[in-house]
Amino acid sequence: MYMSNVYAYVRVSTLHQNEDRQMIAMSKVHIPTKNIYIEKQSGKDFHRPIYQKLLKRLKPNDILYIKSIDRLGRDYDEILEQWKILTKQKGVDIVVLDMPLLDTRSGKNLLGTLIADLVLSLLSYVSENERCEIRQRQKEGIEAAKLKGIRFGRPPKSLPENFDQIYDSWIKKEINGDEAARLCGFSQTTFYRKVKELKGSQLFLTE
């Protein structure tokens, strides 16, 4: 007879983020280290190798711990879909440590399941809505900054002091474009763009 196992899924969004807070939480509920699946990847979708490996290992009546619902994922619709796969199709119990109502071990009756599903739907919606608002504020902030003349991206490279001499040598075919760009410290693309910009501003005339 299969004995149920206890697992944990720990996720941070980048390689530079620290999972210590989640690991401490898992140690308090005595999850075996070998059963903790740690992933350092964005939660924008569920195409994550560690999560997929865990999903294949889970068996009916196993228990999966996560610190908070956003550690499972970030997309509202996909969180609900994965919750259904885990609890309905695979028969796994889920425990969300930061939200005691999201513990499918308790309330196995219809009411308990309904409460968990409603809480999950509400939390996922709020989380998704917050991200949409953050993206909208970022977009509005960038647009406002652009109106004030603030430029984004890398600052444009300045022309070397001897650019006129280099340009003149290039025009006279004493050097080619690759050599001219190298002397300016530019790529060829940047060199030709600078030439085009200067022609447009009529700062000098070509022969």
PDB file of C-alpha atoms in Angstrom:
ATOM      1  CA  MET A   1       0.000   0.000   0.000  1.00  0.00           C
ATOM      2  CA  TYR A   2       1.317   3.436  -0.980  1.00  0.00           C
ATOM      3  CA  MET A   3       2.276   5.662   1.940  1.00  0.00           C
ATOM      4  CA  SER A   4       1.581   9.342   1.361  1.00  0.00           C
ATOM      5  CA  ASN A   5       4.565  11.680   1.261  1.00  0.00           C
ATOM      6  CA  VAL A   6       4.980  15.313   2.209  1.00  0.00           C
ATOM      7  CA  TYR A   7       6.562  17.745  -0.254  1.00  0.00           C
ATOM      8  CA  ALA A   8       7.232  21.459  -0.490  1.00  0.00           C
ATOM      9  CA  TYR A   9       7.562  23.779  -3.455  1.00  0.00           C
ATOM     10  CA  VAL A  10       9.791  26.816  -2.930  1.00  0.00           C
ATOM     11  CA  ARG A  11      10.114  29.434  -5.668  1.00  0.00           C
ATOM     12  CA  VAL A  12      11.938  32.721  -6.125  1.00  0.00           C
ATOM     13  CA  SER A  13      11.769  34.717  -9.340  1.00  0.00           C
ATOM     14  CA  THR A  14      15.496  35.110 -10.093  1.00  0.00           C
ATOM     15  CA  LEU A  15      18.833  33.461  -9.338  1.00  0.00           C
ATOM     16  CA  HIS A  16      19.781  36.421  -7.145  1.00  0.00           C
ATOM     17  CA  GLN A  17      16.761  36.199  -4.827  1.00  0.00           C
ATOM     18  CA  ASN A  18      16.990  34.339  -1.546  1.00  0.00           C
ATOM     19  CA  GLU A  19      14.704  31.449  -0.629  1.00  0.00           C
ATOM     20  CA  ASP A  20      15.711  31.380   3.079  1.00  0.00           C
ATOM     21  CA  ARG A  21      12.390  32.733   4.356  1.00  0.00           C
ATOM     22  CA  GLN A  22      10.470  29.960   2.607  1.00  0.00           C
ATOM     23  CA  MET A  23      12.964  27.311   3.701  1.00  0.00           C
ATOM     24  CA  ILE A  24      12.648  28.355   7.349  1.00  0.00           C
ATOM     25  CA  ALA A  25       8.869  28.041   7.069  1.00  0.00           C
ATOM     26  CA  MET A  26       9.220  24.533   5.614  1.00  0.00           C
ATOM     27  CA  SER A  27      11.610  23.456   8.368  1.00  0.00           C
ATOM     28  CA  LYS A  28       9.014  24.448  10.962  1.00  0.00           C
ATOM     29  CA  VAL A  29       6.536  21.963   9.498  1.00  0.00           C
ATOM     30  CA  HIS A  30       9.274  19.311   9.240  1.00  0.00           C
ATOM     31  CA  ILE A  31       9.432  18.835   5.474  1.00  0.00           C
ATOM     32  CA  PRO A  32      12.348  16.481   4.612  1.00  0.00           C
ATOM     33  CA  THR A  33      15.027  18.404   2.739  1.00  0.00           C
ATOM     34  CA  LYS A  34      15.042  15.830  -0.058  1.00  0.00           C
ATOM     35  CA  ASN A  35      11.341  16.527  -0.627  1.00  0.00           C
ATOM     36  CA  ILE A  36      11.721  20.302  -1.002  1.00  0.00           C
ATOM     37  CA  TYR A  37      11.714  21.366  -4.640  1.00  0.00           C
ATOM     38  CA  ILE A  38      13.419  24.725  -5.099  1.00  0.00           C
ATOM     39  CA  GLU A  39      12.947  26.712  -8.291  1.00  0.00           C
ATOM     40  CA  LYS A  40      14.531  30.015  -9.281  1.00  0.00           C
ATOM     41  CA  GLN A  41      12.325  31.134 -12.111  1.00  0.00           C
ATOM     42  CA  SER A  42       9.541  33.593 -12.838  1.00  0.00           C
ATOM     43  CA  GLY A  43       6.029  32.475 -11.942  1.00  0.00           C
ATOM     44  CA  LYS A  44       4.467  33.917 -15.093  1.00  0.00           C
ATOM     45  CA  ASP A  45       3.530  30.406 -16.240  1.00  0.00           C
ATOM     46  CA  PHE A  46       3.927  26.770 -15.186  1.00  0.00           C
ATOM     47  CA  HIS A  47       6.448  25.718 -17.833  1.00  0.00           C
ATOM     48  CA  ARG A  48       9.093  25.351 -15.134  1.00  0.00           C
ATOM     49  CA  PRO A  49      11.340  22.262 -15.059  1.00  0.00           C
ATOM     50  CA  ILE A  50      11.432  21.823 -11.261  1.00  0.00           C
ATOM     51  CA  TYR A  51       7.690  22.287 -10.865  1.00  0.00           C
ATOM     52  CA  GLN A  52       7.014  19.817 -13.685  1.00  0.00           C
ATOM     53  CA  LYS A  53       9.382  17.306 -12.057  1.00  0.00           C
ATOM     54  CA  LEU A  54       7.505  17.665  -8.768  1.00  0.00           C
ATOM     55  CA  LEU A  55       4.154  17.337 -10.528  1.00  0.00           C
ATOM     56  CA  LYS A  56       5.194  13.992 -12.002  1.00  0.00           C
ATOM     57  CA  ARG A  57       6.307  12.699  -8.605  1.00  0.00           C
ATOM     58  CA  LEU A  58       3.141  13.588  -6.690  1.00  0.00           C
ATOM     59  CA  LYS A  59       0.767  10.719  -5.968  1.00  0.00           C
ATOM     60  CA  PRO A  60      -2.782  10.628  -4.536  1.00  0.00           C
ATOM     61  CA  ASN A  61      -2.949  11.614  -0.838  1.00  0.00           C
ATOM     62  CA  ASP A  62       0.486  13.267  -0.926  1.00  0.00           C
ATOM     63  CA  ILE A  63       0.642  16.678   0.759  1.00  0.00           C
ATOM     64  CA  LEU A  64       2.180  19.711  -0.936  1.00  0.00           C
ATOM     65  CA  TYR A  65       3.220  22.726   1.126  1.00  0.00           C
ATOM     66  CA  ILE A  66       3.781  26.210  -0.285  1.00  0.00           C
ATOM     67  CA  LYS A  67       4.558  29.368   1.685  1.00  0.00           C
ATOM     68  CA  SER A  68       2.045  31.588  -0.119  1.00  0.00           C
ATOM     69  CA  ILE A  69      -0.176  31.275  -3.152  1.00  0.00           C
ATOM     70  CA  ASP A  70       2.039  33.529  -5.295  1.00  0.00           C
ATOM     71  CA  ARG A  71       4.911  31.045  -4.825  1.00  0.00           C
ATOM     72  CA  LEU A  72       2.826  28.556  -6.789  1.00  0.00           C
ATOM     73  CA  GLY A  73       2.343  31.003  -9.641  1.00  0.00           C
ATOM     74  CA  ARG A  74       1.369  34.502 -10.681  1.00  0.00           C
ATOM     75  CA  ASP A  75      -1.206  34.099 -13.431  1.00  0.00           C
ATOM     76  CA  TYR A  76      -4.802  34.105 -12.156  1.00  0.00           C
ATOM     77  CA  ASP A  77      -6.241  31.582 -14.619  1.00  0.00           C
ATOM     78  CA  GLU A  78      -3.250  29.243 -14.496  1.00  0.00           C
ATOM     79  CA  ILE A  79      -3.184  29.118 -10.688  1.00  0.00           C
ATOM     80  CA  LEU A  80      -6.795  27.956 -10.690  1.00  0.00           C
ATOM     81  CA  GLU A  81      -6.039  25.411 -13.406  1.00  0.00           C
ATOM     82  CA  GLN A  82      -3.037  23.982 -11.512  1.00  0.00           C
ATOM     83  CA  TRP A  83      -5.016  23.875  -8.274  1.00  0.00           C
ATOM     84  CA  LYS A  84      -7.618  21.786 -10.078  1.00  0.00           C
ATOM     85  CA  ILE A  85      -4.957  19.476 -11.538  1.00  0.00           C
ATOM     86  CA  LEU A  86      -3.313  18.955  -8.152  1.00  0.00           C
ATOM     87  CA  THR A  87      -6.409  18.489  -6.014  1.00  0.00           C
ATOM     88  CA  LYS A  88      -8.939  16.988  -8.427  1.00  0.00           C
ATOM     89  CA  GLN A  89      -6.902  15.033 -10.989  1.00  0.00           C
ATOM     90  CA  LYS A  90      -3.910  13.957  -8.892  1.00  0.00           C
ATOM     91  CA  GLY A  91      -5.721  13.810  -5.547  1.00  0.00           C
ATOM     92  CA  VAL A  92      -3.051  15.811  -3.734  1.00  0.00           C
ATOM     93  CA  ASP A  93      -3.686  17.904  -0.630  1.00  0.00           C
ATOM     94  CA  ILE A  94      -2.307  21.471  -0.663  1.00  0.00           C
ATOM     95  CA  VAL A  95      -1.344  23.495   2.399  1.00  0.00           C
ATOM     96  CA  VAL A  96      -0.712  27.234   1.966  1.00  0.00           C
ATOM     97  CA  LEU A  97       1.130  28.253   5.129  1.00  0.00           C
ATOM     98  CA  ASP A  98       0.290  31.964   4.928  1.00  0.00           C
ATOM     99  CA  MET A  99      -3.412  31.254   4.439  1.00  0.00           C
ATOM    100  CA  PRO A 100      -4.830  28.572   6.814  1.00  0.00           C
ATOM    101  CA  LEU A 101      -8.139  28.523   4.930  1.00  0.00           C
ATOM    102  CA  LEU A 102      -6.236  27.109   1.957  1.00  0.00           C
ATOM    103  CA  ASP A 103      -5.600  23.723   3.544  1.00  0.00           C
ATOM    104  CA  THR A 104      -7.418  20.986   1.670  1.00  0.00           C
ATOM    105  CA  ARG A 105      -6.732  18.440   4.427  1.00  0.00           C
ATOM    106  CA  SER A 106      -9.421  20.068   6.550  1.00  0.00           C
ATOM    107  CA  GLY A 107     -13.000  20.282   5.450  1.00  0.00           C
ATOM    108  CA  LYS A 108     -13.024  17.374   3.017  1.00  0.00           C
ATOM    109  CA  ASN A 109     -16.762  17.794   2.708  1.00  0.00           C
ATOM    110  CA  LEU A 110     -18.434  19.900   0.021  1.00  0.00           C
ATOM    111  CA  LEU A 111     -18.523  23.036   2.187  1.00  0.00           C
ATOM    112  CA  GLY A 112     -14.804  22.825   2.992  1.00  0.00           C
ATOM    113  CA  THR A 113     -13.934  22.382  -0.673  1.00  0.00           C
ATOM    114  CA  LEU A 114     -16.207  25.261  -1.652  1.00  0.00           C
ATOM    115  CA  ILE A 115     -14.614  27.595   0.918  1.00  0.00           C
ATOM    116  CA  ALA A 116     -11.093  26.711  -0.258  1.00  0.00           C
ATOM    117  CA  ASP A 117     -12.041  27.243  -3.901  1.00  0.00           C
ATOM    118  CA  LEU A 118     -13.675  30.596  -3.159  1.00  0.00           C
ATOM    119  CA  VAL A 119     -10.722  31.832  -1.104  1.00  0.00           C
ATOM    120  CA  LEU A 120      -8.297  30.723  -3.813  1.00  0.00           C
ATOM    121  CA  SER A 121     -10.313  32.462  -6.522  1.00  0.00           C
ATOM    122  CA  LEU A 122     -10.466  35.677  -4.505  1.00  0.00           C
ATOM    123  CA  LEU A 123      -6.756  35.674  -3.647  1.00  0.00           C
ATOM    124  CA  SER A 124      -5.737  34.903  -7.209  1.00  0.00           C
ATOM    125  CA  TYR A 125      -7.966  37.661  -8.570  1.00  0.00           C
ATOM    126  CA  VAL A 126      -6.620  40.228  -6.100  1.00  0.00           C
ATOM    127  CA  SER A 127      -3.034  39.223  -6.904  1.00  0.00           C
ATOM    128  CA  GLU A 128      -3.627  39.463 -10.657  1.00  0.00           C
ATOM    129  CA  ASN A 129      -5.409  42.793 -10.280  1.00  0.00           C
ATOM    130  CA  GLU A 130      -2.519  44.221  -8.243  1.00  0.00           C
ATOM    131  CA  ARG A 131      -0.031  43.228 -10.939  1.00  0.00           C
ATOM    132  CA  CYS A 132      -2.185  44.879 -13.625  1.00  0.00           C
ATOM    133  CA  GLU A 133      -2.318  48.064 -11.572  1.00  0.00           C
ATOM    134  CA  ILE A 134       1.467  48.003 -11.067  1.00  0.00           C
ATOM    135  CA  ARG A 135       2.046  47.584 -14.811  1.00  0.00           C
ATOM    136  CA  GLN A 136      -0.384  50.426 -15.530  1.00  0.00           C
ATOM    137  CA  ARG A 137       1.340  52.727 -13.018  1.00  0.00           C
ATOM    138  CA  GLN A 138       4.726  51.872 -14.535  1.00  0.00           C
ATOM    139  CA  LYS A 139       3.425  52.637 -18.018  1.00  0.00           C
ATOM    140  CA  GLU A 140       1.937  55.956 -16.892  1.00  0.00           C
ATOM    141  CA  GLY A 141       5.159  56.839 -15.063  1.00  0.00           C
ATOM    142  CA  ILE A 142       7.271  56.168 -18.160  1.00  0.00           C
ATOM    143  CA  GLU A 143       4.924  58.221 -20.337  1.00  0.00           C
ATOM    144  CA  ALA A 144       5.007  61.117 -17.842  1.00  0.00           C
ATOM    145  CA  ALA A 145       8.812  60.962 -17.699  1.00  0.00           C
ATOM    146  CA  LYS A 146       9.057  61.011 -21.502  1.00  0.00           C
ATOM    147  CA  LEU A 147       6.869  64.121 -21.617  1.00  0.00           C
ATOM    148  CA  LYS A 148       9.390  65.780 -19.284  1.00  0.00           C
ATOM    149  CA  GLY A 149      12.180  64.904 -21.680  1.00  0.00           C
ATOM    150  CA  ILE A 150      13.615  62.045 -19.635  1.00  0.00           C
ATOM    151  CA  ARG A 151      15.211  59.469 -21.909  1.00  0.00           C
ATOM    152  CA  PHE A 152      15.359  55.755 -21.160  1.00  0.00           C
ATOM    153  CA  GLY A 153      17.955  53.212 -22.180  1.00  0.00           C
ATOM    154  CA  ARG A 154      21.651  53.676 -22.683  1.00  0.00           C
ATOM    155  CA  PRO A 155      22.932  57.253 -23.023  1.00  0.00           C
ATOM    156  CA  PRO A 156      24.027  58.027 -26.597  1.00  0.00           C
ATOM    157  CA  LYS A 157      27.746  57.774 -27.251  1.00  0.00           C
ATOM    158  CA  SER A 158      29.438  61.129 -27.688  1.00  0.00           C
ATOM    159  CA  LEU A 159      31.572  61.925 -30.723  1.00  0.00           C
ATOM    160  CA  PRO A 160      35.340  61.791 -30.302  1.00  0.00           C
ATOM    161  CA  GLU A 161      37.139  65.140 -30.574  1.00  0.00           C
ATOM    162  CA  ASN A 162      38.770  64.124 -33.852  1.00  0.00           C
ATOM    163  CA  PHE A 163      35.545  62.902 -35.437  1.00  0.00           C
ATOM    164  CA  ASP A 164      35.740  65.507 -38.229  1.00  0.00           C
ATOM    165  CA  GLN A 165      39.197  64.265 -39.208  1.00  0.00           C
ATOM    166  CA  ILE A 166      38.095  60.628 -39.139  1.00  0.00           C
ATOM    167  CA  TYR A 167      34.990  61.461 -41.144  1.00  0.00           C
ATOM    168  CA  ASP A 168      37.053  63.416 -43.689  1.00  0.00           C
ATOM    169  CA  SER A 169      39.453  60.480 -44.108  1.00  0.00           C
ATOM    170  CA  TRP A 170      36.519  58.142 -44.599  1.00  0.00           C
ATOM    171  CA  ILE A 171      34.901  60.427 -47.194  1.00  0.00           C
ATOM    172  CA  LYS A 172      38.210  60.607 -49.077  1.00  0.00           C
ATOM    173  CA  LYS A 173      38.349  56.781 -48.951  1.00  0.00           C
ATOM    174  CA  GLU A 174      41.636  56.885 -47.059  1.00  0.00           C
ATOM    175  CA  ILE A 175      40.037  54.527 -44.519  1.00  0.00           C
ATOM    176  CA  ASN A 176      37.017  52.240 -44.763  1.00  0.00           C
ATOM    177  CA  GLY A 177      33.908  52.282 -42.606  1.00  0.00           C
ATOM    178  CA  ASP A 178      35.183  49.545 -40.307  1.00  0.00           C
ATOM    179  CA  GLU A 179      38.404  51.466 -39.584  1.00  0.00           C
ATOM    180  CA  ALA A 180      36.519  54.733 -39.127  1.00  0.00           C
ATOM    181  CA  ALA A 181      34.165  53.111 -36.637  1.00  0.00           C
ATOM    182  CA  ARG A 182      37.081  51.567 -34.741  1.00  0.00           C
ATOM    183  CA  LEU A 183      38.894  54.916 -34.484  1.00  0.00           C
ATOM    184  CA  CYS A 184      35.704  56.465 -33.076  1.00  0.00           C
ATOM    185  CA  GLY A 185      35.178  53.638 -30.631  1.00  0.00           C
ATOM    186  CA  PHE A 186      31.837  52.811 -32.295  1.00  0.00           C
ATOM    187  CA  SER A 187      30.343  49.826 -33.980  1.00  0.00           C
ATOM    188  CA  GLN A 188      29.866  50.287 -37.733  1.00  0.00           C
ATOM    189  CA  THR A 189      26.127  50.651 -37.168  1.00  0.00           C
ATOM    190  CA  THR A 190      26.685  53.447 -34.645  1.00  0.00           C
ATOM    191  CA  PHE A 191      29.215  55.180 -36.893  1.00  0.00           C
ATOM    192  CA  TYR A 192      26.857  55.253 -39.859  1.00  0.00           C
ATOM    193  CA  ARG A 193      23.986  56.406 -37.658  1.00  0.00           C
ATOM    194  CA  LYS A 194      26.097  59.279 -36.312  1.00  0.00           C
ATOM    195  CA  VAL A 195      27.024  60.276 -39.863  1.00  0.00           C
ATOM    196  CA  LYS A 196      23.367  60.203 -40.872  1.00  0.00           C
ATOM    197  CA  GLU A 197      22.346  62.286 -37.847  1.00  0.00           C
ATOM    198  CA  LEU A 198      25.027  64.875 -38.564  1.00  0.00           C
ATOM    199  CA  LYS A 199      24.046  65.063 -42.209  1.00  0.00           C
ATOM    200  CA  GLY A 200      20.469  65.616 -41.146  1.00  0.00           C
ATOM    201  CA  SER A 201      21.472  68.439 -38.819  1.00  0.00           C
ATOM    202  CA  GLN A 202      23.643  69.983 -41.613  1.00  0.00           C
ATOM    203  CA  LEU A 203      26.578  70.436 -39.248  1.00  0.00           C
ATOM    204  CA  PHE A 204      28.876  69.598 -42.115  1.00  0.00           C
ATOM    205  CA  LEU A 205      28.580  68.854 -45.793  1.00  0.00           C
ATOM    206  CA  THR A 206      29.968  65.853 -47.592  1.00  0.00           C
ATOM    207  CA  GLU A 207      32.099  66.280 -50.632  1.00  0.00           C
TER     208      GLU A 207
END
